[in-house]
Coordinates of C-alpha atoms in Angstrom, one line a residue:
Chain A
X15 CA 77.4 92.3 116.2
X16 CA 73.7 92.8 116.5
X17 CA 72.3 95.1 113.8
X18 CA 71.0 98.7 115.3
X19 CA 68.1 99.1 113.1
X20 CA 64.4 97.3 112.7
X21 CA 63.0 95.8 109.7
X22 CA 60.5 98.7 110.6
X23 CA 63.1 101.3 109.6
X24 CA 63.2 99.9 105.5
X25 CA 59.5 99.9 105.3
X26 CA 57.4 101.5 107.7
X27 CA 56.5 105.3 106.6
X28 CA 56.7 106.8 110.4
X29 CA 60.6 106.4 110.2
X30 CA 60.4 107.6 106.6
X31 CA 58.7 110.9 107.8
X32 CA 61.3 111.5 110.0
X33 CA 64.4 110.8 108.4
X34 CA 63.4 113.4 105.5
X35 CA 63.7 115.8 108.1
X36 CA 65.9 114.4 110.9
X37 CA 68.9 113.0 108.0
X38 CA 68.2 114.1 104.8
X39 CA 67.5 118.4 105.7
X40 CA 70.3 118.3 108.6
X41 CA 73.2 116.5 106.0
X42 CA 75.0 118.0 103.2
X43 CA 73.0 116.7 100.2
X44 CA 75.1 116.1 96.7
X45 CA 72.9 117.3 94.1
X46 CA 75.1 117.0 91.2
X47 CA 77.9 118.2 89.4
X48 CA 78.4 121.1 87.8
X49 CA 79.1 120.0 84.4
X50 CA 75.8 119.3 84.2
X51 CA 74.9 123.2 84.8
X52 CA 77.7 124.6 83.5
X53 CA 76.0 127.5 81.6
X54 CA 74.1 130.9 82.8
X55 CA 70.6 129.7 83.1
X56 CA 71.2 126.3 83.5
X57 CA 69.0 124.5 86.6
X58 CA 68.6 121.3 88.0
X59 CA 65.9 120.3 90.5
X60 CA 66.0 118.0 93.3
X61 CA 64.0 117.0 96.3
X62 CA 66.1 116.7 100.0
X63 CA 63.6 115.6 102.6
X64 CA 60.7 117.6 102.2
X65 CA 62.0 121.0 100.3
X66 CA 61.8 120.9 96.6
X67 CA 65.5 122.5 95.7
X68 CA 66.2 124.6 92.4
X69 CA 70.2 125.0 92.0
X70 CA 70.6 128.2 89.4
X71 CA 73.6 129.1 87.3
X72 CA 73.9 132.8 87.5
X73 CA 76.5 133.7 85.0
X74 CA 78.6 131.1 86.5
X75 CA 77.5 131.9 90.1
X76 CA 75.6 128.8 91.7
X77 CA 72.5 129.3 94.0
X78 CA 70.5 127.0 95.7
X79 CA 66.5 127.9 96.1
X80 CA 63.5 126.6 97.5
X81 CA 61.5 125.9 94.0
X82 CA 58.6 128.1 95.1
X83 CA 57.4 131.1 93.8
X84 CA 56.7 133.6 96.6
X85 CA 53.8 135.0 94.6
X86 CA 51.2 132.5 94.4
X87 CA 53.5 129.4 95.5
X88 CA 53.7 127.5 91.4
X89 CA 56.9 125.6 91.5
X90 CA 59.3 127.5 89.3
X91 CA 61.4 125.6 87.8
X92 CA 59.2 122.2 86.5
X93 CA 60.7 119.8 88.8
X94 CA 59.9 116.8 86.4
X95 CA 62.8 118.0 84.3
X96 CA 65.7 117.1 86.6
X97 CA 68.0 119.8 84.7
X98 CA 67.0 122.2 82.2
X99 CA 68.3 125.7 80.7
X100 CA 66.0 129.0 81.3
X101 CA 65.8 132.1 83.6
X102 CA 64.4 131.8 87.4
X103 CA 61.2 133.2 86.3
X104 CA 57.9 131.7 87.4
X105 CA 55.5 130.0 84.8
X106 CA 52.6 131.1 86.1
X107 CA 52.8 135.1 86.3
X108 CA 56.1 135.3 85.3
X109 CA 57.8 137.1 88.2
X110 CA 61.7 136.8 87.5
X111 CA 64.4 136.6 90.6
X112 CA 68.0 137.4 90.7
X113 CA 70.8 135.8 92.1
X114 CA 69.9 136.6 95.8
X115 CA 66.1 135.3 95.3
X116 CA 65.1 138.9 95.0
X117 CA 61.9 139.2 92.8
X118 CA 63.7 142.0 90.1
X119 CA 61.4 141.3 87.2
X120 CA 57.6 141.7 88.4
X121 CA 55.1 142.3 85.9
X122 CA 52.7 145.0 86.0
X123 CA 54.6 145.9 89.3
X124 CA 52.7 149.1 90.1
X125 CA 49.4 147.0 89.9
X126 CA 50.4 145.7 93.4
X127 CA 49.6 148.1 96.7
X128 CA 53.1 149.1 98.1
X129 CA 54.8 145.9 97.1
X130 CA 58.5 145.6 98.7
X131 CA 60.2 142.9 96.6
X132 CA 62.7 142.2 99.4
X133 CA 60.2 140.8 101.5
X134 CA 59.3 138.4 98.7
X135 CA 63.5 136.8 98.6
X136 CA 63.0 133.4 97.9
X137 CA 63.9 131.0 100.9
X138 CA 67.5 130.0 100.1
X139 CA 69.6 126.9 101.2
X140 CA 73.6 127.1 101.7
X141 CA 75.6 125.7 98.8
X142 CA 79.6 124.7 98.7
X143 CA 81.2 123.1 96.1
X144 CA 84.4 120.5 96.3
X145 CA 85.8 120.1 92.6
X146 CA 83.0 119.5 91.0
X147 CA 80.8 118.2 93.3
X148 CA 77.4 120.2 93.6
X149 CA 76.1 120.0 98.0
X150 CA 73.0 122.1 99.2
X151 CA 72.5 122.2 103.3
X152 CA 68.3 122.6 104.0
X153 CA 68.7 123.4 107.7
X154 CA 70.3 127.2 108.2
X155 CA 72.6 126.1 110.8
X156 CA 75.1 123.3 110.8
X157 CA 78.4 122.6 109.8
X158 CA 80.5 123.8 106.6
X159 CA 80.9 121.1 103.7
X160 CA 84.5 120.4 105.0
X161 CA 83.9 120.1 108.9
X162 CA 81.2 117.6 108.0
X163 CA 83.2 115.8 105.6
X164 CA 85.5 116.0 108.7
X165 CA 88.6 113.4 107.7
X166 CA 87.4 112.4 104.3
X167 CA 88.0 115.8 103.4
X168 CA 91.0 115.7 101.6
X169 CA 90.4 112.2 99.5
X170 CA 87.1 113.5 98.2
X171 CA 88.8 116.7 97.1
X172 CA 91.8 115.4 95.3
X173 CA 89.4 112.7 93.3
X174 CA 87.1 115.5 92.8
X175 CA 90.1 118.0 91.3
X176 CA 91.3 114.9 89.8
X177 CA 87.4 114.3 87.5
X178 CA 87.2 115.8 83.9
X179 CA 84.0 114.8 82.9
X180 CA 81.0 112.3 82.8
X181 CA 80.8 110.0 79.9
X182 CA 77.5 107.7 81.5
X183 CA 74.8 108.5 83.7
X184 CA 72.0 105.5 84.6
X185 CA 69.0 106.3 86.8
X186 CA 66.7 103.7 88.0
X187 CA 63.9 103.5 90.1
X188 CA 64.4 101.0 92.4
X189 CA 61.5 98.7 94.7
X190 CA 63.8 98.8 97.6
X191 CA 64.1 100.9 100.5
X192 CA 67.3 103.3 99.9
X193 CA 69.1 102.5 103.2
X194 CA 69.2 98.4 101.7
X195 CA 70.9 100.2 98.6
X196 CA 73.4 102.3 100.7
X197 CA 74.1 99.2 103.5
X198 CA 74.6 96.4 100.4
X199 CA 77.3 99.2 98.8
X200 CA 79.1 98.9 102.5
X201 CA 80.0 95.3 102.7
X202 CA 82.3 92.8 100.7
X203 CA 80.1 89.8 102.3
X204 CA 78.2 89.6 99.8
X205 CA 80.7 89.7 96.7
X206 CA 81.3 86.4 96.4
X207 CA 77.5 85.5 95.8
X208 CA 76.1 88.1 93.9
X209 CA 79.0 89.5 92.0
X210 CA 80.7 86.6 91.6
X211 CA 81.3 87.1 87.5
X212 CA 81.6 91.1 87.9
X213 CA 83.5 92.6 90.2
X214 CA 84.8 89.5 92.0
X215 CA 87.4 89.7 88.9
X216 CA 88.8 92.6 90.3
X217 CA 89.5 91.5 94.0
X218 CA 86.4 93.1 95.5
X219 CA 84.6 91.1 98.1
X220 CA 86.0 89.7 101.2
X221 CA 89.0 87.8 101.3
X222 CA 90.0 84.4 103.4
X223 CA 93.3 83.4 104.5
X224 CA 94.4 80.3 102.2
X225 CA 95.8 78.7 105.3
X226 CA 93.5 79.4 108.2
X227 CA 90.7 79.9 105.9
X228 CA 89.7 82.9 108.0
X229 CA 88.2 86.4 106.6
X230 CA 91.3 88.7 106.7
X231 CA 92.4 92.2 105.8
X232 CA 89.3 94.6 106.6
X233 CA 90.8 97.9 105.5
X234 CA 87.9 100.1 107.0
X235 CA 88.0 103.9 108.4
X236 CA 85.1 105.4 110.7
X237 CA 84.7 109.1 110.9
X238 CA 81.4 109.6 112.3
X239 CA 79.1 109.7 110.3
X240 CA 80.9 108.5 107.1
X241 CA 82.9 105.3 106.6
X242 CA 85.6 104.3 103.5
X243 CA 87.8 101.3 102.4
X244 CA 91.0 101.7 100.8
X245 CA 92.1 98.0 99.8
X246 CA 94.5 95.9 98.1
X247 CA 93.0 94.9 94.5
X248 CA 93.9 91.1 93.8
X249 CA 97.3 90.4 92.0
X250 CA 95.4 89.2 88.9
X251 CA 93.4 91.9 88.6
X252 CA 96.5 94.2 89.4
X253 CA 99.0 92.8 87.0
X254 CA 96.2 93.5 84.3
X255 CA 96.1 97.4 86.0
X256 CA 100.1 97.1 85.8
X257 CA 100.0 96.4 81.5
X258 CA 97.7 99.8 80.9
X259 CA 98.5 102.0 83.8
X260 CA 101.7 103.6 81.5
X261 CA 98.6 104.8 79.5
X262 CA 97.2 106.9 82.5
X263 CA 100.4 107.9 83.7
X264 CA 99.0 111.6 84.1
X265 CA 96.2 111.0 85.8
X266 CA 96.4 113.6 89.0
X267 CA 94.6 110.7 91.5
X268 CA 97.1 108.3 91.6
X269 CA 97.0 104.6 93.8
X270 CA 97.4 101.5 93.0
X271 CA 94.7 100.3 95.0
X272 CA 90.4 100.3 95.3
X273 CA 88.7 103.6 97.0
X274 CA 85.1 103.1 98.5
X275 CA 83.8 105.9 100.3
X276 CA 80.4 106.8 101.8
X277 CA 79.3 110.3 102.5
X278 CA 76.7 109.9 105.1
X279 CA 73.8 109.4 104.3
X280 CA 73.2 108.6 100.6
X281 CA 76.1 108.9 98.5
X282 CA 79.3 107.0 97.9
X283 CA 82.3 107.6 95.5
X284 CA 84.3 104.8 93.9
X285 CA 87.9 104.6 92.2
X286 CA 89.9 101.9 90.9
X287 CA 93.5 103.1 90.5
X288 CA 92.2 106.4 90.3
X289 CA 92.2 105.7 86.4
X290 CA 87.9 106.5 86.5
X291 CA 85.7 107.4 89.2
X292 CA 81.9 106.0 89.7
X293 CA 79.3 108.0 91.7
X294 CA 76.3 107.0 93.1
X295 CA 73.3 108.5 94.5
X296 CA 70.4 106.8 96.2
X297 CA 67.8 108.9 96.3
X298 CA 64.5 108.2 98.6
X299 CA 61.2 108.2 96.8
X300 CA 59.2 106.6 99.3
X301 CA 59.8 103.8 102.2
X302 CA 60.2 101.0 99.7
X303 CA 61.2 102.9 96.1
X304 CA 64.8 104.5 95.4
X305 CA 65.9 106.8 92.6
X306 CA 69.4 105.3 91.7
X307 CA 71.4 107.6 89.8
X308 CA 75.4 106.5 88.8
X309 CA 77.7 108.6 86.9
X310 CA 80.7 107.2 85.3
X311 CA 83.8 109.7 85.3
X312 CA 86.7 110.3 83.3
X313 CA 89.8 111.6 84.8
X314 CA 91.7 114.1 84.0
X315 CA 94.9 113.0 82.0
X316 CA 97.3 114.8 79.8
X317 CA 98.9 112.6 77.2
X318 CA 99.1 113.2 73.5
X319 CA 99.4 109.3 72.5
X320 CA 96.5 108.3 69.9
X321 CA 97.7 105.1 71.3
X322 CA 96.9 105.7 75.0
X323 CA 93.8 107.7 74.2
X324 CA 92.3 105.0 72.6
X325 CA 93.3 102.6 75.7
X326 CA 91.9 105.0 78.1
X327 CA 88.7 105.3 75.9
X328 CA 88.1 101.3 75.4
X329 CA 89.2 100.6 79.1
X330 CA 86.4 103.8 80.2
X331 CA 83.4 101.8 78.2
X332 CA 84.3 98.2 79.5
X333 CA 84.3 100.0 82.9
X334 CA 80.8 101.9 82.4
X335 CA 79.6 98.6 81.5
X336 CA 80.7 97.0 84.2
X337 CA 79.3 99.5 86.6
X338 CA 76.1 98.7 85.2
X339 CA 76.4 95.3 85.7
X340 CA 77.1 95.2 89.2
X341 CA 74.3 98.2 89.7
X342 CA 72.4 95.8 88.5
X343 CA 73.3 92.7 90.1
X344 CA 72.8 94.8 93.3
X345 CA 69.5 96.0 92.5
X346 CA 68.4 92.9 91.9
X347 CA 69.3 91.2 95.6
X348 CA 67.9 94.4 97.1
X349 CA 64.5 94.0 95.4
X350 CA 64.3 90.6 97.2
X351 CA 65.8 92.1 100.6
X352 CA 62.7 94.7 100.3
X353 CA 60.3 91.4 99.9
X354 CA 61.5 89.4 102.6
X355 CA 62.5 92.5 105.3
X356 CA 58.5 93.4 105.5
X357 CA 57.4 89.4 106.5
X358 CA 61.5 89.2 109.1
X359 CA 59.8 87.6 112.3
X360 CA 63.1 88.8 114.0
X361 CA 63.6 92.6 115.3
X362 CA 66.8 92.6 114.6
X363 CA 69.5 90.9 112.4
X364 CA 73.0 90.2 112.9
X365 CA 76.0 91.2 111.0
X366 CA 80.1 89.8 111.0
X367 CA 83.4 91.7 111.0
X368 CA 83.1 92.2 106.9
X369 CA 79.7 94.6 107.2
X370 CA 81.3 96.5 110.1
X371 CA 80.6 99.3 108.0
X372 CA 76.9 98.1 107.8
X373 CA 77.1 98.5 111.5
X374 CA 78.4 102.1 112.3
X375 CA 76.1 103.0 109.2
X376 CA 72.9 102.2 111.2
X377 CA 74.5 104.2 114.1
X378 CA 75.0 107.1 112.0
X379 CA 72.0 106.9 111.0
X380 CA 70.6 106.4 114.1
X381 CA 72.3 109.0 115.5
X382 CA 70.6 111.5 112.7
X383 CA 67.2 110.1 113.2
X384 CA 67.0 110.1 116.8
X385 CA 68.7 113.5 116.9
X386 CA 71.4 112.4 118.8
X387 CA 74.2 113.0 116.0
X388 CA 76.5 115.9 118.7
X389 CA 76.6 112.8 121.6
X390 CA 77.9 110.6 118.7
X391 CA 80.7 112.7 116.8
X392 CA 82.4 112.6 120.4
X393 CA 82.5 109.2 120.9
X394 CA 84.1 108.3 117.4
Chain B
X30 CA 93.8 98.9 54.6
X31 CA 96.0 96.0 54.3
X32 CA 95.8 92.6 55.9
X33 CA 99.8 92.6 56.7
X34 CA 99.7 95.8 58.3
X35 CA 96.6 95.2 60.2
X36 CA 98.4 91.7 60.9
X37 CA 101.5 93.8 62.5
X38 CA 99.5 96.1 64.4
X39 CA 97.8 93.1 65.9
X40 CA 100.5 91.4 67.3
X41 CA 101.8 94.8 68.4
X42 CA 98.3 95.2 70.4
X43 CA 98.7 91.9 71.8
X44 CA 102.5 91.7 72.6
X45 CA 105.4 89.0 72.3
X46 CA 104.0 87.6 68.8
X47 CA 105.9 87.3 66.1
X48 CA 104.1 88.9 63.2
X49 CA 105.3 86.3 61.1
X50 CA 103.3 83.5 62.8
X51 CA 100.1 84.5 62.3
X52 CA 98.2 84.8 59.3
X53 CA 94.2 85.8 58.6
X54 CA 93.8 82.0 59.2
X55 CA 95.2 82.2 63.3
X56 CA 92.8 81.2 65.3
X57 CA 93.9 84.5 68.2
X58 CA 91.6 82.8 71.1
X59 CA 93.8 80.1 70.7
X60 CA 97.3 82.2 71.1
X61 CA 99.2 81.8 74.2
X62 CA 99.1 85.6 75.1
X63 CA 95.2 86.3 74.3
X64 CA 93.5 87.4 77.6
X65 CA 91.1 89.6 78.4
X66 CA 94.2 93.0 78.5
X67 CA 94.9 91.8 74.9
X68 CA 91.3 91.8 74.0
X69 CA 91.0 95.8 75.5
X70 CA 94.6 96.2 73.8
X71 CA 92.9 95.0 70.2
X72 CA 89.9 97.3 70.6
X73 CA 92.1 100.3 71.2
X74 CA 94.3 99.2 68.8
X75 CA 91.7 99.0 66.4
X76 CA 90.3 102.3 67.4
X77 CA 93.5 103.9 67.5
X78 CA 94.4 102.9 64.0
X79 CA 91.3 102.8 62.2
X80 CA 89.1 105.1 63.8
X81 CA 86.6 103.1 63.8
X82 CA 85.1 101.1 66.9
X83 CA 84.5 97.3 67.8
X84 CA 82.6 96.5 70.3
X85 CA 82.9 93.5 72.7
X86 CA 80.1 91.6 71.5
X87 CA 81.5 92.0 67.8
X88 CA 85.2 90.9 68.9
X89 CA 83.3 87.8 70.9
X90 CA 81.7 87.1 67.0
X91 CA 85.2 86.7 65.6
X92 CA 87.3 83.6 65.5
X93 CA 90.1 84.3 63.3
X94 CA 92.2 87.3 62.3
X95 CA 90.2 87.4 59.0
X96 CA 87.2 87.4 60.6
X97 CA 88.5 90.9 62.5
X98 CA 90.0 92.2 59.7
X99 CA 86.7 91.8 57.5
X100 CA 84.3 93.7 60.4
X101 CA 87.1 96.1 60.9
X102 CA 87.1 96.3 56.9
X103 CA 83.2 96.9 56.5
X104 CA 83.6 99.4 59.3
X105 CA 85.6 101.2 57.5
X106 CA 83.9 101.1 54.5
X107 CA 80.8 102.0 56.1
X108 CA 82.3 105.3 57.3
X109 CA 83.6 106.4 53.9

């Protein structure tokens, strides 16, 4: 297979233009959870594409906001602080909006000629949640969070019902393009070089028949424009999985096998067993730098053994670590992808059966960039 | 906290030892059963019984049972 995109696409900042408004405002965007703003008042900021986004707990209600004051355009909530706790009131004149973007608290109000607070709403973006998964839609029209998530629907809402909470979260800025990030999550090709003391140990990576010596067992599913692997882990690793699982008999996400999925275009949900869940977020800063942001998750469980609470605990911190590590590990070979992709004298690269998923990733997000995304959902 | 209990709960942790072969003396990288599950099952073990917490890194410091007991012990202490 012949790669779809250009070394052009991971550096050059014409593409990176459009795909903040072609992918990133036309996609449901995960933003967060909301555990992390699960109090009235509590905010988090983000940037999708070009907008920068405010998502506001109203007593419990969640609303997503362009972070502009329609006063005298200061940002309202400071979007250096990623999540914060205080009202949707502007710092600089300190007009205060309700839960609709209506300005309801305007000081010195009769100081203004005939002012109509409705036509100064805020510009709001759809929000839907799935468990507790936080996604904000920039462009008005398009699809609801399910239709989009189309046939991943149902597995990213039982592991989402199935999360209590999150016990790590690592951001790192990143010198690499964010697609690199996305495309190296997509492909067990590489396993066997870079994670080879890691996550190796737990059967990920591809696998060769012992006789033939040929790459076997690619447990991939396509639905444009996401992609997931459900696989086998090795028996090693399983018979380790087999002497705790007793401990996480509860858990509500139960398999005995690895979960990968990729929600087009930046995000990708993990599970082992269901036992944990790892999130990550790659989040464009420019064409060659990426905010990285991984959560580690708890499940939910429901056992009353000190015993098995203190396995699930020590087994939850040797997995957070390890997450790290292999973040890590991958950040590392993507730096050096980002080097060498800017001096690639060829136009296009070439990929094997293992990074299929490489492949229908570029024409996703092809598809997105080249507005083409309708024409493509029919052929899948 | 007492070295034959913490000796019992150890082999408990780590499965199919007899308590009565080991001693603060044993070696445990050397036992026949010691892998990396019965290194998570010590730490939660540990945990679980003493509420306090050894890391990795600490349990890759220790060679014998004494050596566990005693961090475990100043742990312990340390929390008092």
């Amino acid at each position: 297979m012949k790669a779809l995109t250009t070394p052009q696409h991971y550096f050059d900042q014409t593409f990176f233009e459009a795909e903040k408004i072609n992918v990133f405002e036309q996609t449901w965007q995960f933003v967060g959870f909301q555990f992390e703003i699960a109090n009235h008042q509590d905010f988090l900021t983000r940037t999708i594409g070009n907008k920068a986004v405010v998502v506001q707990n109203f007593n419990g209600d969640l609303r997503a906001f362009l972070n502009v004051c329609s006063h005298r355009y200061s940002q309202i909530q400071d979007e250096t602080q990623r999540c914060g706790n205080r009202p949707l009131r502007c710092p600089y004149h300190g007009w205060t909006f309700d839960s609709t973007g209506t300005p309801v608290g305007i000081p010195c109000q009769s100081d203004f000629e005939d002012l109509d607070p409705d036509a100064f709403k805020l510009t709001s973006f759809a929000l839907e949640t799935c468990g507790p998964f936080i996604f904000v839609r920039i462009a008005e029209e398009g699809p609801s969070l399910e239709q989009y998530f189309g046939d991943l629907y149902s597995n990213i809402k039982a592991i989402a019902e199935a999360m209590e909470d999150c016990v790590d979260q690592y951001v790192v800025q990143v010198p690499a393009n964010w697609k690199l990030l996305v495309e190296n999550s997509l492909e067990g090709y590489h396993v066997n070089f870079i994670h080879l003391k890691s996550i190796k140990q737990y059967g990920a990576g591809a696998k060769t028949d012992s006789e033939t010596g040929k790459v076997v067992g690619h447990k991939f599913h396509f639905g444009f424009p996401h992609s997931w692997l459900i696989d086998a882990v090795e028996d090693n690793a399983f018979s380790k999985w087999q002497k705790i699982e007793p401990a996480y008999a509860t858990r509500p996400f139960k398999t005995d096998t690895y979960h990968q999925y990729q929600v087009f275009p930046n995000l990708n949900v993990a599970t082992f067993y269901g036992s944990a869940f790892f999130v990550q977020l790659f989040q464009p800063i420019s064409p060659q730098e990426t905010l990285v942001t991984h959560y580690s998750i708890r499940s939910k469980f429901n056992t009353p053994s000190k015993k098995d609470l203190a396995l699930i605990h020590m087994t939850m911190e040797n997995m957070v670590n390890m997450g790290k590590t292999i973040l890590d590990e991958d950040i590392g070979i993507c730096k050096m992808v980002q080097r060498g992709i800017q001096q690639n004298p060829n136009p296009t690269g070439v990929l094997c059966h293992e990074e299929e998923r490489v492949y229908q990733y570029q024409r996703s997000y092809l598809a997105y960039l080249n507005n083409r995304q309708s024409l493509e959902a029919q052929w899948s | 906290m007492h070295p034959d209990e913490f000796i019992r709960n150890f082999a408990d942790a780590v499965e199919d030892i007899e308590p009565g072969s080991l001693s603060l003396d044993t070696n445990f990288r050397e036992l026949e059963n010691w892998s990396s599950i019965a290194a998570l099952m010590t730490l939660a073990m540990i945990y679980s019984e003493y509420s306090v917490q050894i890391t990795g890194n600490e349990l890759e410091t220790c060679k014998t049972l004494g050596d566990l007991f005693t961090t475990i012990n100043s742990k312990v202490l340390e929390k008092a």
